[in-house]
């Protein structure tokens, strides 16, 4: 199955915690609103770092998504892993196995993000077990 639509994201910088990690690694709270085939909210946290080379960076994030997917209600978790190599992005966003709840139990898949003209778009390729 394929779900498509748009989303808005707010990234809220979080303060560093003393004695946790390294100051060069930033932490952000994620607050997302998905529209289209996935009508949901996403809440999560992101860790990111930049390098001395312009355009090179990396990030990881975990996000809990709650709402409806093609009319089926529930929640699930997404795991993000992204790198930027001198301006060239590589991003993998995967449903955490066995994280689906309610009508989204058994959900598996990957989500791709495209940003065009400042607007965020998603394409979510997924599978769900057959319903009775």
Tab-separated table of C-alpha atoms in Angstrom:
chain	number	residue	atom	x	y	z
A	1	UNK	CA	0.000	0.000	0.000
A	2	UNK	CA	1.047	3.616	-0.524
A	3	UNK	CA	-0.017	6.585	1.592
A	4	UNK	CA	0.869	10.119	0.491
A	5	UNK	CA	0.343	13.628	1.754
A	6	UNK	CA	1.923	16.625	3.422
A	7	UNK	CA	3.116	17.413	6.907
A	8	UNK	CA	4.290	20.289	9.049
A	9	UNK	CA	7.077	19.895	11.570
A	10	UNK	CA	8.173	22.006	14.523
A	11	UNK	CA	11.647	21.278	15.852
A	12	UNK	CA	12.116	22.681	19.337
A	13	UNK	CA	15.719	22.844	20.617
A	14	UNK	CA	16.182	21.100	23.955
A	15	UNK	CA	18.821	22.074	26.504
A	16	UNK	CA	21.899	19.910	26.899
A	17	UNK	CA	21.941	17.736	29.993
A	18	UNK	CA	25.041	17.944	32.137
A	19	UNK	CA	27.125	14.743	32.042
A	20	UNK	CA	25.037	13.336	29.156
A	21	UNK	CA	26.664	12.991	25.752
A	22	UNK	CA	28.752	15.677	24.108
A	23	UNK	CA	27.910	19.357	23.648
A	24	UNK	CA	28.413	19.040	19.865
A	25	UNK	CA	25.319	16.800	19.652
A	26	UNK	CA	22.102	18.795	19.603
A	27	UNK	CA	18.755	17.475	20.821
A	28	UNK	CA	15.376	18.546	19.434
A	29	UNK	CA	11.775	17.788	20.320
A	30	UNK	CA	9.708	16.939	17.233
A	31	UNK	CA	6.075	17.955	16.838
A	32	UNK	CA	4.494	16.935	13.512
A	33	UNK	CA	1.068	17.126	11.920
A	34	UNK	CA	0.439	14.720	9.011
A	35	UNK	CA	-2.269	15.349	6.389
A	36	UNK	CA	-3.590	13.201	3.548
A	37	UNK	CA	-3.748	9.403	3.669
A	38	UNK	CA	-2.037	9.564	7.066
A	39	UNK	CA	-4.035	11.923	9.310
A	40	UNK	CA	-1.983	11.927	12.480
A	41	UNK	CA	0.283	13.664	14.943
A	42	UNK	CA	3.908	12.720	15.481
A	43	UNK	CA	5.870	13.402	18.656
A	44	UNK	CA	9.513	12.483	19.085
A	45	UNK	CA	13.111	13.357	19.769
A	46	UNK	CA	16.053	13.905	17.459
A	47	UNK	CA	19.809	13.921	18.037
A	48	UNK	CA	21.941	15.678	15.414
A	49	UNK	CA	25.502	16.747	14.793
A	50	UNK	CA	27.311	18.760	12.134
A	51	UNK	CA	30.893	18.394	10.983
A	52	UNK	CA	33.571	20.918	10.112
A	53	UNK	CA	32.818	20.263	6.422
A	54	UNK	CA	30.017	22.495	5.146
A	55	UNK	CA	26.915	20.460	4.279
A	56	UNK	CA	27.898	17.312	6.191
A	57	UNK	CA	25.864	16.164	9.191
A	58	UNK	CA	23.992	13.258	10.721
A	59	UNK	CA	20.830	12.689	12.725
A	60	UNK	CA	18.801	9.950	14.371
A	61	UNK	CA	15.276	10.255	15.729
A	62	UNK	CA	12.423	8.263	17.198
A	63	UNK	CA	8.842	9.382	16.661
A	64	UNK	CA	5.488	8.078	17.901
A	65	UNK	CA	2.720	8.631	15.324
A	66	UNK	CA	-0.947	8.531	16.411
A	67	UNK	CA	-4.005	8.885	14.163
A	68	UNK	CA	-5.473	7.166	11.129
A	69	UNK	CA	-3.808	5.535	8.119
A	70	UNK	CA	-6.221	5.059	5.223
A	71	UNK	CA	-9.016	5.155	7.805
A	72	UNK	CA	-7.471	2.630	10.215
A	73	UNK	CA	-6.894	4.029	13.727
A	74	UNK	CA	-3.891	3.421	15.917
A	75	UNK	CA	-0.329	4.406	16.651
A	76	UNK	CA	3.149	3.264	15.639
A	77	UNK	CA	6.791	4.266	16.010
A	78	UNK	CA	9.165	5.510	13.297
A	79	UNK	CA	12.949	5.269	13.455
A	80	UNK	CA	14.892	7.896	11.457
A	81	UNK	CA	18.524	7.669	10.328
A	82	UNK	CA	19.857	10.452	8.147
A	83	UNK	CA	23.158	11.726	6.833
A	84	UNK	CA	24.163	14.669	4.695
A	85	UNK	CA	27.408	14.306	2.757
A	86	UNK	CA	28.507	17.713	1.440
A	87	UNK	CA	24.870	18.591	0.743
A	88	UNK	CA	23.718	15.217	-0.568
A	89	UNK	CA	21.079	13.728	1.762
A	90	UNK	CA	20.477	10.078	2.565
A	91	UNK	CA	17.509	9.281	4.786
A	92	UNK	CA	15.926	6.030	5.964
A	93	UNK	CA	12.707	6.133	8.007
A	94	UNK	CA	11.363	2.735	9.062
A	95	UNK	CA	8.404	1.543	11.106
A	96	UNK	CA	9.758	0.009	14.333
A	97	UNK	CA	8.774	-3.693	14.210
A	98	UNK	CA	5.739	-4.622	16.332
A	99	UNK	CA	5.108	-0.980	17.304
A	100	UNK	CA	1.635	-0.753	15.735
A	101	UNK	CA	-1.409	-0.598	18.004
A	102	UNK	CA	-5.164	-1.027	17.606
A	103	UNK	CA	-6.105	-1.273	13.893
A	104	UNK	CA	-2.436	-0.737	12.925
A	105	UNK	CA	-1.106	-3.887	14.635
A	106	UNK	CA	1.371	-5.630	12.363
A	107	UNK	CA	2.207	-2.447	10.424
A	108	UNK	CA	5.535	-2.513	8.557
A	109	UNK	CA	7.029	-0.125	6.048
A	110	UNK	CA	9.219	2.814	5.145
A	111	UNK	CA	8.456	6.519	4.842
A	112	UNK	CA	10.165	8.839	2.356
A	113	UNK	CA	10.261	12.629	2.716
A	114	UNK	CA	10.519	15.210	-0.062
A	115	UNK	CA	10.820	18.953	0.538
A	116	UNK	CA	9.777	21.154	-2.387
A	117	UNK	CA	9.452	24.918	-2.137
A	118	UNK	CA	9.535	24.737	1.651
A	119	UNK	CA	6.588	22.261	1.726
A	120	UNK	CA	7.116	18.798	3.275
A	121	UNK	CA	5.656	15.758	1.492
A	122	UNK	CA	5.668	12.077	2.506
A	123	UNK	CA	5.243	8.786	0.651
A	124	UNK	CA	4.638	5.895	3.050
A	125	UNK	CA	5.001	2.404	1.577
A	126	UNK	CA	3.507	-0.046	4.047
A	127	UNK	CA	1.926	-3.416	4.648
A	128	UNK	CA	-0.723	-4.479	7.155
A	129	UNK	CA	-2.063	-7.946	7.885
A	130	UNK	CA	-5.336	-8.800	6.153
A	131	UNK	CA	-8.468	-8.024	8.165
A	132	UNK	CA	-11.282	-10.514	8.636
